[in-house]
Coordinates of C-alpha atoms in Angstrom, one line a residue:
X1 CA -7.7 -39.8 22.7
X2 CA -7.9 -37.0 20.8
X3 CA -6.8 -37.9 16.9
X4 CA -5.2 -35.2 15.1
X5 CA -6.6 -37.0 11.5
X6 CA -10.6 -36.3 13.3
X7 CA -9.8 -32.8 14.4
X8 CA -7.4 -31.1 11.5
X9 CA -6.7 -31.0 7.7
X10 CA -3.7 -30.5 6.1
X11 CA -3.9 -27.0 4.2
X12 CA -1.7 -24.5 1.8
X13 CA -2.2 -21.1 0.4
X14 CA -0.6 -20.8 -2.6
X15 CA -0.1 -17.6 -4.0
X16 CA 2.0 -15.9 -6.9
X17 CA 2.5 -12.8 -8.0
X18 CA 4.9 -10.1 -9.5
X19 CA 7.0 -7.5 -8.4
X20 CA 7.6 -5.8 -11.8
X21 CA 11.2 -5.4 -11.3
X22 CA 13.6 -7.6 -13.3
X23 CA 17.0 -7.4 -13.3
X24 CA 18.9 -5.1 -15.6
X25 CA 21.1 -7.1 -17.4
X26 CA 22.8 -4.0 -19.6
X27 CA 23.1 -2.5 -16.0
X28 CA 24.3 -5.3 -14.4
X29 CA 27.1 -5.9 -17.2
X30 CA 28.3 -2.5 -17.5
X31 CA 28.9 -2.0 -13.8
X32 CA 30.7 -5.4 -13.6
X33 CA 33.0 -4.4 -16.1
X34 CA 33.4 -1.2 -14.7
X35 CA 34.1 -2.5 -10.8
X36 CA 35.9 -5.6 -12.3
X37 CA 34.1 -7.9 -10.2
X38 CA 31.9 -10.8 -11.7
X39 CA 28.3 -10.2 -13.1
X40 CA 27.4 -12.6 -10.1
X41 CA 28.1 -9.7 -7.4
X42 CA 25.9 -7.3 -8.6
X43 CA 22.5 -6.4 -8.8
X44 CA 21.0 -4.1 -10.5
X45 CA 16.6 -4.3 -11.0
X46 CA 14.2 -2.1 -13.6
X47 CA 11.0 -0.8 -11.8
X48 CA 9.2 -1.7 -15.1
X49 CA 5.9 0.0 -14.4
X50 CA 7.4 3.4 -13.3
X51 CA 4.3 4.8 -11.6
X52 CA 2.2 2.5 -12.4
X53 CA 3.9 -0.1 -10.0
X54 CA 0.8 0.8 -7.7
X55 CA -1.3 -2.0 -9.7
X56 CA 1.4 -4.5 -8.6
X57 CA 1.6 -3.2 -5.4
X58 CA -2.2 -3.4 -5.0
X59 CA -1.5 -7.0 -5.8
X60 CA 1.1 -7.9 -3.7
X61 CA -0.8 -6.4 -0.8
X62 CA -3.7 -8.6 -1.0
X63 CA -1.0 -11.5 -1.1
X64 CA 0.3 -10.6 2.1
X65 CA -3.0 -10.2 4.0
X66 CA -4.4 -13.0 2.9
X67 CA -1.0 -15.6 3.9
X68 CA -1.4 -13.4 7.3
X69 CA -4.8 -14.0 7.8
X70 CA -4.7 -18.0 6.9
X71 CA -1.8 -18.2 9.3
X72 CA -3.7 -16.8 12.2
X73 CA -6.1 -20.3 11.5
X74 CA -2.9 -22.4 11.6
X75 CA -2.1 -24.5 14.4
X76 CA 1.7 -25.9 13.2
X77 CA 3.2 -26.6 10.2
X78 CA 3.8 -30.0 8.6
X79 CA 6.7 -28.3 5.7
X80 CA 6.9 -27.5 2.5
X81 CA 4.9 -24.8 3.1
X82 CA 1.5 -26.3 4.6
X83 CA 0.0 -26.4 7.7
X84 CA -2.6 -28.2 10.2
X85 CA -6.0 -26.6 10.1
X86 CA -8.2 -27.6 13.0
X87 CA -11.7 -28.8 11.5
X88 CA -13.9 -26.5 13.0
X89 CA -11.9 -24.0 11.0
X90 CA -12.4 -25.1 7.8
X91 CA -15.0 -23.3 6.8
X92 CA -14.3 -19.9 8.7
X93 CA -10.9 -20.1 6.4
X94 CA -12.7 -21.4 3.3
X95 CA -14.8 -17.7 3.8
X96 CA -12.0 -15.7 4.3
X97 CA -9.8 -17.4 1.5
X98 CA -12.7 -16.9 -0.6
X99 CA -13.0 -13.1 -0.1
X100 CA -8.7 -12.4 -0.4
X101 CA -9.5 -14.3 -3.8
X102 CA -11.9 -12.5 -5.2
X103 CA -10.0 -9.4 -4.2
X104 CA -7.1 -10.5 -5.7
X105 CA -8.4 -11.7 -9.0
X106 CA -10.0 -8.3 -9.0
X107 CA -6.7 -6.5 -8.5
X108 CA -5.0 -8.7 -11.3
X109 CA -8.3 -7.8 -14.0
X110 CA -7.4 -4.0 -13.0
X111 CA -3.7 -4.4 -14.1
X112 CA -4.5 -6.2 -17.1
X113 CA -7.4 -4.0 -18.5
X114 CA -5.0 -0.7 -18.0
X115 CA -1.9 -3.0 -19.2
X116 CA -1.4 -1.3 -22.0
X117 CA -1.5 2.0 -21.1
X118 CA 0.5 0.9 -18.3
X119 CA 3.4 0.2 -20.8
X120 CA 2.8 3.0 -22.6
X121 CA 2.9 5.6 -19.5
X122 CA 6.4 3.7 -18.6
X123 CA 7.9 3.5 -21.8
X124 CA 7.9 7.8 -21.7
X125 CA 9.2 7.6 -18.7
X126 CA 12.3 5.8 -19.3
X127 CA 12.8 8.2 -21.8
X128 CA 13.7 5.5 -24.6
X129 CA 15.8 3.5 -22.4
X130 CA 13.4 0.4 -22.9
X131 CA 11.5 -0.9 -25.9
X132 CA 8.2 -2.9 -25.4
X133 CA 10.0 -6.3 -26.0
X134 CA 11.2 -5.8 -22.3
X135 CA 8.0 -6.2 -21.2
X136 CA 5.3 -9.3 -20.6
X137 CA 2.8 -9.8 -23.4
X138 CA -0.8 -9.8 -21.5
X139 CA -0.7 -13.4 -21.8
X140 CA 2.6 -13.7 -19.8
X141 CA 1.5 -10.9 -17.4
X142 CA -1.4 -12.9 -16.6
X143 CA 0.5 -16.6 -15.9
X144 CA 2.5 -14.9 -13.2
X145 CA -0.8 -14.5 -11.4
X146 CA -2.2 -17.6 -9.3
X147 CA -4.3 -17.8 -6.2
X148 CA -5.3 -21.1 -4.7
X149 CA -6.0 -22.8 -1.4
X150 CA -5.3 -26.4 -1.2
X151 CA -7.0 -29.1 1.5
X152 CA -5.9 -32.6 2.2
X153 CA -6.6 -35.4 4.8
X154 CA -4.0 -36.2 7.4
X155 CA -2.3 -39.0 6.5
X156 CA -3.5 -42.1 9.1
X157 CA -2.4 -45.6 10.0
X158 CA -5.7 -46.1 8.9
X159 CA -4.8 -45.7 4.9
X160 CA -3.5 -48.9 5.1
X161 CA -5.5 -52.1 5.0
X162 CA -5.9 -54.7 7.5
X163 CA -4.6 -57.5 5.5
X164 CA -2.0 -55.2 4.4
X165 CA -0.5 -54.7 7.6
X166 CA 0.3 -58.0 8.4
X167 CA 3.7 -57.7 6.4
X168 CA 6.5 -55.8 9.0
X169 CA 7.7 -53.3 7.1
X170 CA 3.8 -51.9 6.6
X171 CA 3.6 -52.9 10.2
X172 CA 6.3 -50.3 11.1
X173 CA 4.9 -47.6 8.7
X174 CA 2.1 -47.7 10.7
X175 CA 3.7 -47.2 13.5
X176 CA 5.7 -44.3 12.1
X177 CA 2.8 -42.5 11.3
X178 CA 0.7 -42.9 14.5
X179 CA 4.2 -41.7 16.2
X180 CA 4.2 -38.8 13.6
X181 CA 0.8 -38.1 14.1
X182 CA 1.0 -37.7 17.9
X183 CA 3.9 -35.3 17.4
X184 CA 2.2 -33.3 15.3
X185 CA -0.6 -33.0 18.0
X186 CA 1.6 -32.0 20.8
X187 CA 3.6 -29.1 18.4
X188 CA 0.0 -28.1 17.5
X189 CA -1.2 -27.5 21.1
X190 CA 2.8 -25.9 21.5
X191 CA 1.8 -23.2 18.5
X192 CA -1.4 -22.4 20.4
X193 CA 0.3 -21.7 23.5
X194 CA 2.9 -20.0 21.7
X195 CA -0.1 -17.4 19.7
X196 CA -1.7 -17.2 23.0
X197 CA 1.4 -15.7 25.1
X198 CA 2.3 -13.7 22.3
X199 CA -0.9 -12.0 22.9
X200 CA -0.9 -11.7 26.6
X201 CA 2.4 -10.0 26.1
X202 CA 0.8 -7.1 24.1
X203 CA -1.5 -6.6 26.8
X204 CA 1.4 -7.1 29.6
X205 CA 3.9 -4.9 27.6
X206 CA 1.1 -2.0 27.0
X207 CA 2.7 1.5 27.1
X208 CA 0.6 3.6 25.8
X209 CA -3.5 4.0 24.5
X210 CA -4.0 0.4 22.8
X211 CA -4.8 0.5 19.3
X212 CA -7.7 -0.5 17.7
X213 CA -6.1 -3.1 15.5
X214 CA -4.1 -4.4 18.6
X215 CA -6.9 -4.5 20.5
X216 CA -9.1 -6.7 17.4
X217 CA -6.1 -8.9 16.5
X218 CA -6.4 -10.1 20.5
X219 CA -10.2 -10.2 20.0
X220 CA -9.8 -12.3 17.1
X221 CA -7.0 -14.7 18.4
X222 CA -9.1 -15.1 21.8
X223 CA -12.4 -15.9 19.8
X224 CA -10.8 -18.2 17.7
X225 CA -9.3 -20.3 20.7
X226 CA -11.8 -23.3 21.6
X227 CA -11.7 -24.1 17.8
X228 CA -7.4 -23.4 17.6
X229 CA -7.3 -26.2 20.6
X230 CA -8.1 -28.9 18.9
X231 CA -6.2 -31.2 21.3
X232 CA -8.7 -30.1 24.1
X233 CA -6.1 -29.2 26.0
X234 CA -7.9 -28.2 29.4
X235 CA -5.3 -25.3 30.7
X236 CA -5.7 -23.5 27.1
X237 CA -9.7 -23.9 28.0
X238 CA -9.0 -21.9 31.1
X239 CA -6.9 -19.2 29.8
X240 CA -9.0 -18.9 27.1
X241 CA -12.0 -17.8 29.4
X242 CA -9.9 -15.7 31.8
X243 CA -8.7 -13.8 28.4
X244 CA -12.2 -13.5 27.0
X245 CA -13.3 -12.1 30.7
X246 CA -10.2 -9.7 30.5
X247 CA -10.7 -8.4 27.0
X248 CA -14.4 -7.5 27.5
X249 CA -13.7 -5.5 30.0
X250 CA -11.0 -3.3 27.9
X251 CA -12.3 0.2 27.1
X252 CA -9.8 1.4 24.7
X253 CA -10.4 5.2 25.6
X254 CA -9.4 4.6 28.9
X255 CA -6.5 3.1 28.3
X256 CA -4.8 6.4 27.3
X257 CA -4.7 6.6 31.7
X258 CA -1.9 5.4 33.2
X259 CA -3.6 3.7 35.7
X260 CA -5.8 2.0 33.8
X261 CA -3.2 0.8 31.7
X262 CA -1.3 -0.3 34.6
X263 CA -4.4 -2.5 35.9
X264 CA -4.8 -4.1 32.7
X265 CA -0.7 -5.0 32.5
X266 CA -1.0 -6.5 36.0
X267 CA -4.1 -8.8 35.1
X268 CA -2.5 -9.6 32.1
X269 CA 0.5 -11.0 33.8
X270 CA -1.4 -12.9 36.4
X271 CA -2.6 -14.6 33.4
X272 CA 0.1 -15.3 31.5
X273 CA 2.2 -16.2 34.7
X274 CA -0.3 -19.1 35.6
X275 CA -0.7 -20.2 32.2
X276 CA 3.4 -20.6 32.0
X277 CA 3.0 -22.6 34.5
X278 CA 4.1 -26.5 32.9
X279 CA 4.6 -24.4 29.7
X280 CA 3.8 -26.8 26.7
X281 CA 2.5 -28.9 29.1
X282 CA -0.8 -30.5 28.9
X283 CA -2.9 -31.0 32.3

């Protein structure tokens, strides 16, 4: 039996940011008054930075690739914002986390060495509308800024002691958590399928010349499967080589025919047809 505490970690990307756009509360009141309606219904923001917003854009880009990107390691999600990460992930993640990081905290330097110039540039802009005080000191700025990656164990029946499990109520915690646990295993092999037909369906729904990111995202998703399947399920082991055989044979040039593209959409169904087969299933 495969245990989901031997082949995954519990893991969460936390990232913050800022969108430099607070609400404009002098905005916000006049219009009120004006409409007669409560402060409550409207909102009104500031794009602080003016044309500097770039920086923060920059930022928030990063952000976004980088939650993408862990995602695509995820195999189901345990709330609050974390998720199981097979093992034989870990450090595969651990690089790419590493590398959105160091991007990020490079993005966040750039915006707080031209800060003040920044503020500067945006104060003309508004013409006098704002004063300094309405924006973050560099201290502030920089505490709205946070990029971490957190890894924890899967909680076991195991984290409680033999002598400790004598007593009923720690007898049925244990049992909770085994039941948990083997949940948890069955949605993680149900996310893989889930990942995997959503990538056949690119291939079966192909209308025109593939794209060289579609093409690398199904590259990348099929590479990644014996490590995603980390309840060894043995009909995501066959797909997984029918897929691999299927992709290398893609020339993305020639997929601008209509022929071609047709043979490829036909394959691809075969696929994803025998794969549906017992969908969720594990044989």
């Amino acid at each position: 039996m495969n245990l989901l505490s031997d082949t995954a970690v519990i893991a969460s990307v936390n990232i913050t940011g800022w969108g430099g756009r607070p609400k404009d509360q002098r905005q916000i009141t006049k219009l009120a008054s004006e409409l007669e309606v409560s402060s409550r219904d409207v909102n009104v923001t500031l794009n602080l930075l003016g044309s500097g917003s770039w920086y923060l854009e920059r930022i928030t880009s990063v952000g976004k690739r980088a939650r993408a990107c862990s995602q695509s390691f995820m195999v189901g999600s345990t709330g609050s914002g974390k998720h199981l990460l097979p093992v034989a992930l870990l450090q595969d993640h651990a690089k790419k986390m590493d590398a959105y990081k160091d991007e990020f905290v490079k993005a966040v330097e750039d915006l707080a060495t031209n800060y003040e110039e920044l503020v500067k540039d945006a104060l003309v802009e508004w013409g006098g509308a704002l004063s300094k005080d309405d924006f973050p000191s560099h201290n502030e700025l920089l505490a709205k800024f946070f990029f971490d990656v957190e890894i924890s164990p899967v909680p076991t029946a195991n984290s409680f002691s033999d002598k400790l499990g004598v007593d009923d109520y720690l007898k049925h915690h244990k049992k909770r958590i085994i039941a948990e646990e083997q949940s948890k295993m069955k949605d993680a092999t149900k996310h893989v399928y889930k990942s995997t037909v959503s990538q056949l369906e690119k291939l079966v729904g192909l209308k025109t010349k593939m794209r060289d990111d579609t093409l690398e995202i199904i590259r990348t998703h099929v590479a990644m499967m014996p490590k995603l399947n980390i309840s060894k399920c043995s009909k995501l082991d066959a797909v997984h080589l029918k897929m691999r055989e299927l992709i290398d044979g893609i020339n993305i040039d020639a997929t601008s025919d209509e022929a071609v593209r047709d043979d490829l959409n036909k394959n691809a169904k075969a696929i994803m047809d025998d794969f549906m087969v017992g969908y969720g299933k594990r044989t």
